Tab-separated table of C-alpha atoms in Angstrom:
chain	number	residue	atom	x	y	z
A	20	MET	CA	2.800	24.950	4.136
A	21	ALA	CA	6.276	27.439	4.244
A	22	PRO	CA	9.083	26.198	2.896
A	23	SER	CA	11.550	24.132	5.079
A	24	ALA	CA	13.659	26.394	7.799
A	25	HIS	CA	16.356	23.721	7.173
A	26	CYS	CA	16.998	23.759	3.179
A	27	PRO	CA	17.322	27.066	1.795
A	28	HIS	CA	15.867	25.242	-1.901
A	29	ALA	CA	13.172	23.300	-0.201
A	30	ASP	CA	9.527	23.927	-1.166
A	31	TRP	CA	7.624	22.291	1.307
A	32	ASP	CA	8.053	20.077	4.367
A	33	PRO	CA	6.365	17.202	4.452
A	34	ARG	CA	5.907	16.690	8.379
A	35	ASP	CA	4.652	20.043	8.688
A	36	PRO	CA	1.284	19.783	11.026
A	37	SER	CA	-0.567	21.231	7.799
A	38	VAL	CA	0.195	18.271	5.922
A	39	GLN	CA	-0.146	15.688	8.177
A	40	ALA	CA	-3.569	16.862	8.974
A	41	ASP	CA	-4.891	16.339	5.347
A	42	GLN	CA	-2.157	14.592	3.422
A	43	ILE	CA	-5.079	14.387	0.325
A	44	ALA	CA	-5.830	18.020	0.304
A	45	ALA	CA	-1.815	19.212	0.645
A	46	TYR	CA	-0.891	16.988	-2.038
A	47	ASP	CA	-3.406	18.349	-4.163
A	48	ARG	CA	-2.448	21.845	-3.786
A	49	LEU	CA	1.160	20.957	-4.047
A	50	ARG	CA	0.283	19.222	-7.710
A	51	ASP	CA	-1.840	22.349	-8.885
A	52	THR	CA	0.664	25.005	-7.554
A	53	LEU	CA	4.123	23.558	-8.252
A	54	GLY	CA	3.895	19.817	-9.515
A	55	VAL	CA	7.433	18.977	-8.519
A	56	ALA	CA	8.372	20.033	-5.407
A	57	ARG	CA	11.431	19.770	-3.206
A	58	SER	CA	11.448	19.023	0.484
A	59	ASP	CA	14.820	18.014	2.574
A	60	MET	CA	12.632	14.749	3.864
A	61	LEU	CA	11.857	13.351	0.457
A	62	GLY	CA	13.774	15.345	-2.149
A	63	TRP	CA	12.102	15.503	-5.388
A	64	SER	CA	8.189	15.019	-4.818
A	65	VAL	CA	6.499	14.495	-8.144
A	66	PHE	CA	2.593	15.101	-7.971
A	67	GLY	CA	1.086	15.122	-11.598
A	68	HIS	CA	-0.119	12.405	-13.251
A	69	ALA	CA	1.587	13.260	-16.720
A	70	ASP	CA	5.000	13.425	-14.754
A	71	VAL	CA	4.303	10.326	-12.569
A	72	LEU	CA	3.726	8.379	-15.417
A	73	ARG	CA	6.921	9.827	-17.344
A	74	ALA	CA	8.868	8.554	-14.509
A	75	LEU	CA	7.436	4.787	-14.225
A	76	HIS	CA	7.860	4.634	-18.184
A	77	ASP	CA	11.640	5.700	-17.709
A	78	PRO	CA	13.528	3.070	-15.573
A	79	GLN	CA	17.097	4.082	-17.286
A	80	ALA	CA	16.157	7.496	-15.921
A	81	PHE	CA	14.362	6.901	-12.854
A	82	SER	CA	16.158	3.928	-11.354
A	83	SER	CA	14.469	2.226	-8.548
A	84	ALA	CA	17.851	0.972	-7.030
A	85	VAL	CA	17.295	3.882	-4.227
A	86	SER	CA	18.935	2.079	-1.287
A	87	ARG	CA	22.598	0.100	-0.409
A	88	HIS	CA	20.320	-2.919	1.287
A	89	VAL	CA	18.672	-5.382	-1.190
A	90	ALA	CA	15.144	-5.019	-2.224
A	91	VAL	CA	13.522	-7.703	-4.223
A	92	PRO	CA	12.372	-6.864	-6.808
A	93	ASN	CA	11.156	-3.397	-6.282
A	94	GLY	CA	14.777	-1.534	-5.627
A	95	MET	CA	15.701	-3.568	-8.829
A	96	ASP	CA	16.170	-2.647	-12.281
A	97	PRO	CA	16.208	-4.523	-15.501
A	98	PRO	CA	17.922	-6.728	-15.818
A	99	GLU	CA	17.805	-8.353	-12.804
A	100	HIS	CA	14.568	-6.841	-11.853
A	101	THR	CA	12.839	-8.701	-14.928
A	102	ARG	CA	14.855	-11.899	-13.480
A	103	TYR	CA	13.346	-11.498	-10.194
A	104	ARG	CA	9.924	-10.291	-11.080
A	105	ALA	CA	9.418	-13.624	-12.983
A	106	LEU	CA	10.010	-15.517	-9.754
A	107	ILE	CA	7.283	-13.467	-8.065
A	108	ASP	CA	4.428	-13.034	-10.598
A	109	PRO	CA	3.370	-16.456	-10.389
A	110	TYR	CA	2.553	-16.150	-6.662
A	111	PHE	CA	-0.459	-14.055	-7.329
A	112	ASN	CA	-1.578	-15.522	-10.459
A	113	ALA	CA	-5.290	-16.135	-11.196
A	114	GLU	CA	-5.293	-19.756	-10.037
A	115	ARG	CA	-3.370	-19.004	-6.427
A	116	VAL	CA	-5.419	-16.010	-5.744
A	117	GLN	CA	-8.671	-18.252	-6.611
A	118	ALA	CA	-7.400	-20.950	-4.393
A	119	PHE	CA	-6.648	-18.547	-1.250
A	120	GLU	CA	-9.985	-17.061	-1.744
A	121	PRO	CA	-11.741	-19.217	0.597
A	122	ARG	CA	-9.900	-19.028	3.312
A	123	CYS	CA	-9.674	-15.313	3.323
A	124	ALA	CA	-13.379	-14.956	2.877
A	125	ALA	CA	-13.521	-17.048	6.231
A	126	ILE	CA	-11.297	-14.412	8.008
A	127	ALA	CA	-13.597	-11.489	6.822
A	128	GLN	CA	-16.519	-13.562	7.812
A	129	ALA	CA	-15.185	-14.330	11.266
A	130	LEU	CA	-14.026	-10.736	12.043
A	131	ALA	CA	-17.417	-8.860	10.633
A	132	LEU	CA	-19.288	-11.520	13.016
A	133	ALA	CA	-17.431	-10.521	15.642
A	134	MET	CA	-18.769	-6.875	14.995
A	135	ALA	CA	-22.211	-8.029	14.151
A	136	GLY	CA	-24.071	-7.645	17.620
A	137	GLN	CA	-22.261	-4.157	18.216
A	138	ASP	CA	-23.957	-0.770	17.380
A	139	THR	CA	-20.557	1.185	17.019
A	140	VAL	CA	-17.104	0.009	16.626
A	141	ASP	CA	-13.500	1.402	16.013
A	142	LEU	CA	-13.404	0.077	12.341
A	143	ALA	CA	-9.738	0.045	12.257
A	144	GLY	CA	-8.766	-1.903	15.623
A	145	ALA	CA	-11.831	-4.465	15.160
A	146	TYR	CA	-11.659	-5.189	11.316
A	147	THR	CA	-9.376	-3.453	8.942
A	148	LEU	CA	-5.976	-4.116	10.586
A	149	PRO	CA	-7.017	-7.553	12.122
A	150	PHE	CA	-8.049	-8.483	8.389
A	151	ALA	CA	-4.701	-7.123	6.965
A	152	VAL	CA	-2.680	-9.152	9.410
A	153	HIS	CA	-4.474	-12.393	9.649
A	154	VAL	CA	-4.692	-12.396	5.474
A	155	GLN	CA	-1.030	-11.993	5.128
A	156	CYS	CA	-0.300	-14.214	7.882
A	157	ALA	CA	-2.474	-16.978	6.054
A	158	PHE	CA	-1.402	-16.260	2.574
A	159	MET	CA	2.702	-16.510	4.158
A	160	GLY	CA	1.871	-19.932	6.370
A	161	TRP	CA	2.838	-17.715	9.575
A	162	PRO	CA	1.620	-18.782	12.712
A	163	ALA	CA	-1.569	-16.671	14.974
A	164	GLN	CA	1.098	-15.733	17.321
A	165	LEU	CA	2.536	-13.317	14.843
A	166	HIS	CA	-0.581	-11.321	14.390
A	167	ALA	CA	0.164	-9.014	17.412
A	168	PRO	CA	3.866	-8.691	16.741
A	169	LEU	CA	3.288	-7.727	12.939
A	170	ALA	CA	1.025	-5.152	13.695
A	171	ASP	CA	3.038	-3.670	16.332
A	172	TRP	CA	6.381	-3.595	14.194
A	173	ILE	CA	4.017	-1.995	11.135
A	174	ALA	CA	3.181	0.648	13.548
A	175	ARG	CA	6.843	0.975	14.673
A	176	HIS	CA	7.926	1.568	11.344
A	177	HIS	CA	5.394	3.831	10.425
A	178	ARG	CA	6.336	6.365	13.291
A	179	ALA	CA	10.054	5.474	12.838
A	180	SER	CA	9.735	6.367	8.824
A	181	LEU	CA	7.803	9.783	9.686
A	182	ALA	CA	10.507	10.813	12.404
A	183	GLN	CA	13.437	9.690	9.511
A	184	ASP	CA	14.738	7.695	12.792
A	185	ARG	CA	17.457	6.182	10.722
A	186	PRO	CA	19.036	3.849	13.626
A	187	ALA	CA	15.185	2.731	14.480
A	188	LEU	CA	14.452	2.088	11.126
A	189	ALA	CA	17.521	-0.275	10.797
A	190	ALA	CA	16.963	-1.704	14.299
A	191	LEU	CA	13.301	-2.619	12.909
A	192	GLY	CA	14.753	-4.274	9.520
A	193	GLN	CA	17.093	-6.269	11.727
A	194	ARG	CA	14.320	-7.592	13.794
A	195	PHE	CA	12.117	-8.486	11.001
A	196	GLU	CA	15.223	-10.557	9.306
A	197	ARG	CA	15.686	-12.301	12.347
A	198	ARG	CA	12.025	-13.222	12.480
A	199	VAL	CA	12.339	-14.483	8.772
A	200	ALA	CA	15.335	-16.359	9.724
A	201	ALA	CA	13.545	-18.131	12.239
A	202	LEU	CA	10.567	-19.098	9.930
A	203	LEU	CA	12.907	-20.612	7.054
A	204	GLN	CA	14.935	-22.285	9.856
A	205	GLU	CA	11.780	-23.856	11.614
A	206	ARG	CA	10.608	-25.045	7.702
A	207	ARG	CA	14.158	-26.458	7.246
A	208	GLU	CA	13.985	-28.879	10.443
A	209	GLN	CA	10.736	-29.693	9.223
A	210	GLY	CA	12.310	-30.597	5.657
A	211	ALA	CA	9.565	-28.421	4.056
A	212	GLY	CA	8.537	-28.705	0.894
A	213	PRO	CA	7.661	-26.060	-1.739
A	214	GLU	CA	3.630	-26.933	-1.494
A	215	GLN	CA	3.465	-26.285	2.372
A	216	ASP	CA	3.169	-22.488	2.431
A	217	ALA	CA	4.484	-19.500	0.405
A	218	THR	CA	7.412	-19.000	2.898
A	219	ALA	CA	8.588	-22.735	2.046
A	220	ARG	CA	7.954	-22.242	-1.655
A	221	LEU	CA	10.365	-18.894	-1.586
A	222	MET	CA	12.838	-21.357	0.067
A	223	HIS	CA	12.705	-23.932	-3.065
A	224	GLU	CA	13.133	-21.070	-5.685
A	225	ARG	CA	16.093	-20.506	-8.037
A	226	VAL	CA	17.273	-17.701	-9.763
A	227	ASP	CA	20.256	-17.919	-12.617
A	228	GLY	CA	20.408	-21.660	-11.512
A	229	GLN	CA	20.788	-20.495	-7.581
A	230	PRO	CA	18.709	-20.868	-4.674
A	231	LEU	CA	17.539	-17.578	-2.981
A	232	SER	CA	19.788	-16.470	-0.021
A	233	ASP	CA	17.827	-15.875	3.252
A	234	ALA	CA	18.391	-11.905	2.609
A	235	HIS	CA	16.647	-11.957	-0.693
A	236	ILE	CA	13.684	-14.094	0.940
A	237	ALA	CA	13.639	-11.879	3.515
A	238	SER	CA	13.595	-8.786	1.254
A	239	ILE	CA	10.697	-10.163	-1.008
A	240	VAL	CA	8.685	-11.195	2.458
A	241	ARG	CA	9.354	-7.763	3.992
A	242	ASN	CA	8.210	-5.956	0.884
A	243	TRP	CA	4.901	-7.998	0.681
A	244	THR	CA	4.201	-7.780	4.191
A	245	VAL	CA	4.882	-4.084	4.865
A	246	GLY	CA	2.940	-3.466	1.715
A	247	GLU	CA	0.125	-5.945	2.035
A	248	ILE	CA	-0.553	-5.321	5.309
A	249	GLY	CA	-0.702	-1.261	5.382
A	250	THR	CA	-2.269	-0.869	2.296
A	251	ILE	CA	-4.935	-3.148	2.653
A	252	ALA	CA	-5.811	-2.136	6.389
A	253	ALA	CA	-5.874	1.234	4.957
A	254	ALA	CA	-7.881	0.455	2.095
A	255	VAL	CA	-10.769	-0.881	3.667
A	256	GLY	CA	-11.035	1.562	6.323
A	257	ILE	CA	-10.836	4.071	3.181
A	258	VAL	CA	-13.557	1.997	1.508
A	259	ALA	CA	-16.186	1.706	4.866
A	260	HIS	CA	-15.527	5.227	5.523
A	261	TRP	CA	-16.571	6.288	2.107
A	262	LEU	CA	-19.735	4.482	2.064
A	263	ALA	CA	-20.376	5.523	5.630
A	264	HIS	CA	-20.832	9.088	4.260
A	265	HIS	CA	-22.146	8.369	1.064
A	266	ALA	CA	-25.501	6.205	1.719
A	267	ASP	CA	-26.663	6.328	-1.726
A	268	LEU	CA	-23.980	4.302	-3.208
A	269	GLN	CA	-23.570	2.068	-0.167
A	270	ALA	CA	-27.481	1.231	-0.631
A	271	GLN	CA	-26.382	0.577	-4.573
A	272	LEU	CA	-23.575	-1.536	-3.697
A	273	ARG	CA	-25.626	-3.579	-1.464
A	274	ALA	CA	-27.993	-4.357	-3.786
A	275	GLU	CA	-25.206	-4.774	-6.959
A	276	PRO	CA	-22.379	-6.848	-5.788
A	277	GLU	CA	-21.137	-7.342	-8.889
A	278	ARG	CA	-20.271	-3.393	-9.157
A	279	HIS	CA	-18.242	-3.599	-5.855
A	280	ASP	CA	-14.624	-4.009	-8.018
A	281	GLU	CA	-15.039	-1.165	-9.957
A	282	ALA	CA	-16.713	0.974	-6.973
A	283	ILE	CA	-13.260	-0.170	-4.806
A	284	ASP	CA	-11.199	1.137	-7.604
A	285	GLU	CA	-13.037	4.415	-8.002
A	286	ILE	CA	-13.088	5.077	-3.996
A	287	LEU	CA	-9.562	4.198	-3.694
A	288	ARG	CA	-8.668	6.369	-6.678
A	289	LEU	CA	-10.208	9.292	-4.661
A	290	HIS	CA	-8.281	8.255	-1.310
A	291	GLY	CA	-5.074	6.571	-2.101
A	292	PRO	CA	-4.366	3.807	0.469
A	293	LEU	CA	-0.409	4.141	-0.492
A	294	VAL	CA	1.591	7.664	-0.488
A	295	ALA	CA	4.374	7.139	-2.695
A	296	ASN	CA	7.436	5.295	-3.996
A	297	ARG	CA	11.084	6.208	-4.151
A	298	ARG	CA	13.037	6.513	-6.990
A	299	ILE	CA	16.749	8.048	-7.792
A	300	SER	CA	17.693	9.867	-10.692
A	301	ALA	CA	20.420	8.135	-12.788
A	302	CYS	CA	20.788	11.167	-14.934
A	303	PRO	CA	20.678	14.805	-15.234
A	304	VAL	CA	16.448	15.263	-16.111
A	305	GLN	CA	13.608	18.115	-16.951
A	306	LEU	CA	10.373	17.199	-14.940
A	307	GLY	CA	7.466	19.614	-14.089
A	308	GLY	CA	9.958	22.603	-15.238
A	309	ARG	CA	12.630	21.411	-12.436
A	310	SER	CA	15.905	20.594	-13.231
A	311	ILE	CA	16.818	17.283	-11.206
A	312	THR	CA	20.411	16.421	-11.048
A	313	ALA	CA	21.688	12.733	-11.323
A	314	GLY	CA	21.675	10.863	-8.229
A	315	ASP	CA	18.671	13.284	-6.536
A	316	ARG	CA	16.147	11.608	-4.918
A	317	VAL	CA	12.259	11.319	-6.520
A	318	VAL	CA	9.338	10.324	-4.821
A	319	LEU	CA	6.557	9.638	-6.798
A	320	HIS	CA	2.757	10.762	-5.303
A	321	TRP	CA	0.124	8.188	-6.210
A	322	THR	CA	-2.534	10.014	-4.425
A	323	SER	CA	-2.057	13.217	-6.088
A	324	ALA	CA	-1.359	11.706	-9.625
A	325	ASN	CA	-4.596	9.767	-8.942
A	326	ARG	CA	-6.884	13.077	-8.639
A	327	ASP	CA	-5.193	14.895	-11.143
A	328	PRO	CA	-7.725	17.115	-13.149
A	329	ARG	CA	-6.026	17.226	-16.232
A	330	VAL	CA	-6.976	13.260	-16.511
A	331	PHE	CA	-9.382	12.985	-14.294
A	332	ASP	CA	-13.082	15.036	-14.814
A	333	ALA	CA	-14.475	16.308	-11.368
A	334	PRO	CA	-11.458	14.336	-9.629
A	335	GLY	CA	-13.076	14.687	-6.388
A	336	THR	CA	-16.166	13.415	-7.275
A	337	PHE	CA	-16.980	9.365	-7.331
A	338	ARG	CA	-18.022	8.638	-10.954
A	339	TRP	CA	-18.815	5.004	-12.679
A	340	GLY	CA	-16.894	4.394	-15.917
A	341	ARG	CA	-13.651	5.893	-15.574
A	342	LYS	CA	-11.289	4.436	-17.862
A	343	PRO	CA	-9.100	1.590	-15.734
A	344	GLU	CA	-5.923	2.240	-17.548
A	345	ASP	CA	-6.152	5.999	-15.919
A	346	ASN	CA	-5.853	5.066	-12.553
A	347	LEU	CA	-2.529	4.404	-10.746
A	348	LEU	CA	-4.044	2.655	-7.809
A	349	TYR	CA	-1.901	-0.344	-8.541
A	350	GLY	CA	1.039	1.735	-10.429
A	351	ALA	CA	2.194	1.272	-14.311
A	352	GLY	CA	5.164	0.185	-16.173
A	353	ILE	CA	7.939	-2.545	-14.903
A	354	HIS	CA	6.843	-2.148	-11.402
A	355	VAL	CA	3.013	-2.059	-11.651
A	356	CYS	CA	2.159	-4.373	-8.272
A	357	PRO	CA	2.421	-7.983	-9.069
A	358	GLY	CA	-0.146	-8.503	-5.769
A	359	ALA	CA	-3.151	-6.175	-7.390
A	360	PRO	CA	-5.041	-9.554	-8.089
A	361	LEU	CA	-4.463	-10.629	-4.783
A	362	ALA	CA	-5.339	-7.416	-3.316
A	363	ARG	CA	-8.545	-6.932	-5.384
A	364	MET	CA	-9.661	-10.181	-3.949
A	365	GLU	CA	-8.950	-9.357	-0.741
A	366	LEU	CA	-10.717	-5.891	-0.991
A	367	ARG	CA	-14.020	-7.396	-2.396
A	368	VAL	CA	-14.425	-10.028	0.295
A	369	ALA	CA	-13.836	-7.740	3.372
A	370	LEU	CA	-16.360	-5.454	1.558
A	371	ARG	CA	-18.680	-8.210	1.021
A	372	ALA	CA	-18.541	-9.611	4.628
A	373	LEU	CA	-18.661	-6.341	5.821
A	374	LEU	CA	-21.887	-5.039	4.175
A	375	ALA	CA	-23.315	-8.433	4.940
A	376	HIS	CA	-23.129	-8.164	8.845
A	377	ALA	CA	-23.235	-4.389	9.481
A	378	PRO	CA	-27.026	-3.240	8.510
A	379	GLN	CA	-25.743	0.557	8.074
A	380	LEU	CA	-22.445	1.962	7.866
A	381	ALA	CA	-22.471	5.464	9.186
A	382	PRO	CA	-20.331	8.204	10.918
A	383	LEU	CA	-20.684	8.776	14.364
A	384	PRO	CA	-21.633	12.402	15.106
A	385	GLY	CA	-18.813	14.054	17.904
A	386	GLN	CA	-16.353	11.096	16.612
A	387	PRO	CA	-14.473	11.974	13.455
A	388	PRO	CA	-11.973	9.524	12.537
A	389	HIS	CA	-8.240	10.029	13.096
A	390	ARG	CA	-5.762	10.199	10.082
A	391	ALA	CA	-3.009	8.157	9.357
A	392	GLN	CA	0.398	10.237	9.109
A	393	TYR	CA	2.750	9.785	6.869
A	394	PRO	CA	4.221	7.110	5.189
A	395	ALA	CA	0.632	5.672	6.075
A	396	MET	CA	-2.897	6.659	4.535
A	397	GLY	CA	-6.422	6.115	5.426
A	398	PHE	CA	-7.020	6.307	9.238
A	399	ASP	CA	-5.863	4.868	12.409
A	400	ARG	CA	-8.829	5.349	13.960
A	401	LEU	CA	-12.420	5.062	12.555
A	402	PRO	CA	-15.725	5.002	14.646
A	403	LEU	CA	-18.436	3.777	13.021
A	404	ARG	CA	-22.214	2.963	13.421
A	405	LEU	CA	-22.973	-0.315	12.361
A	406	ARG	CA	-26.509	-0.545	12.383
């Protein structure tokens, strides 16, 4: 990974083919050699566990207000963030997650059954992405007709992000807002109450006594949709890929379903489903021996932090009994993922259905998976043998 030619002070280029060929290995090398590195594409990238935690727990120095566009609540700082986070957290409480689990499990079962008679399959196309899209639409109360458009939107957004194509990203954002506006208008015409679905419920929420604007609702929904579909699809594929290559662990999880949650978290520590989150420095700060000035872009790399040997003994090895609080799979601090309970349930039912209907997950010789590129993780093609 040579320094970027575009910026004389850059340490690396996130779009370099050697990085995209294996993001995990590239980020590990950057963590171990530099800790904090600069690129013209991302600004400052933070790779070490301690440095990531420092930024997460200091929102005054590392602001989340990184864009001129409204971003609820991920792009907000206290006290504004606190008010909107109080509105959002109940959508993912234990009662609502438990109530949604049967619907989620039925989606996983239907998709797994559709593959059951096949010897081999591209799991990314047949299971992981459809599961994530179908579940998200069910959670939001959206029709099945949106499955294909949403999957296409996510793919286009990933390509535009990698290319740093600002006009394309702006157009995609506008397209998403128009779709949400149409869904809201449909519910207004129906006189939908908050009990109808999560989309209608957002229309009836208030912050500081005022209803949410359509722009704020679209921002919340976009955050849930982009984050949920991309990371859940990646996570299911990562877990399946790992088990296909570790037959002993696969056999253990078939015999001991009560260990699924811990196993999923540990596999996703090894190969995270989300690359990074953005911050902006609100003041001059020293981090990892580098001088960051006020207004600099800062990117926190979850995957490399979760593989830091200073925190995790034998970080590239699956181990039972690691300390859950060290795993940054769902972040930490005030911006810890509010949807973590929902995501854990979804991953559990997806794994349960897959193991129930695939007698043996195994790699296909001569057909390696294709790794996803930034800003995605996991695999966008995952050929596996099912029996």
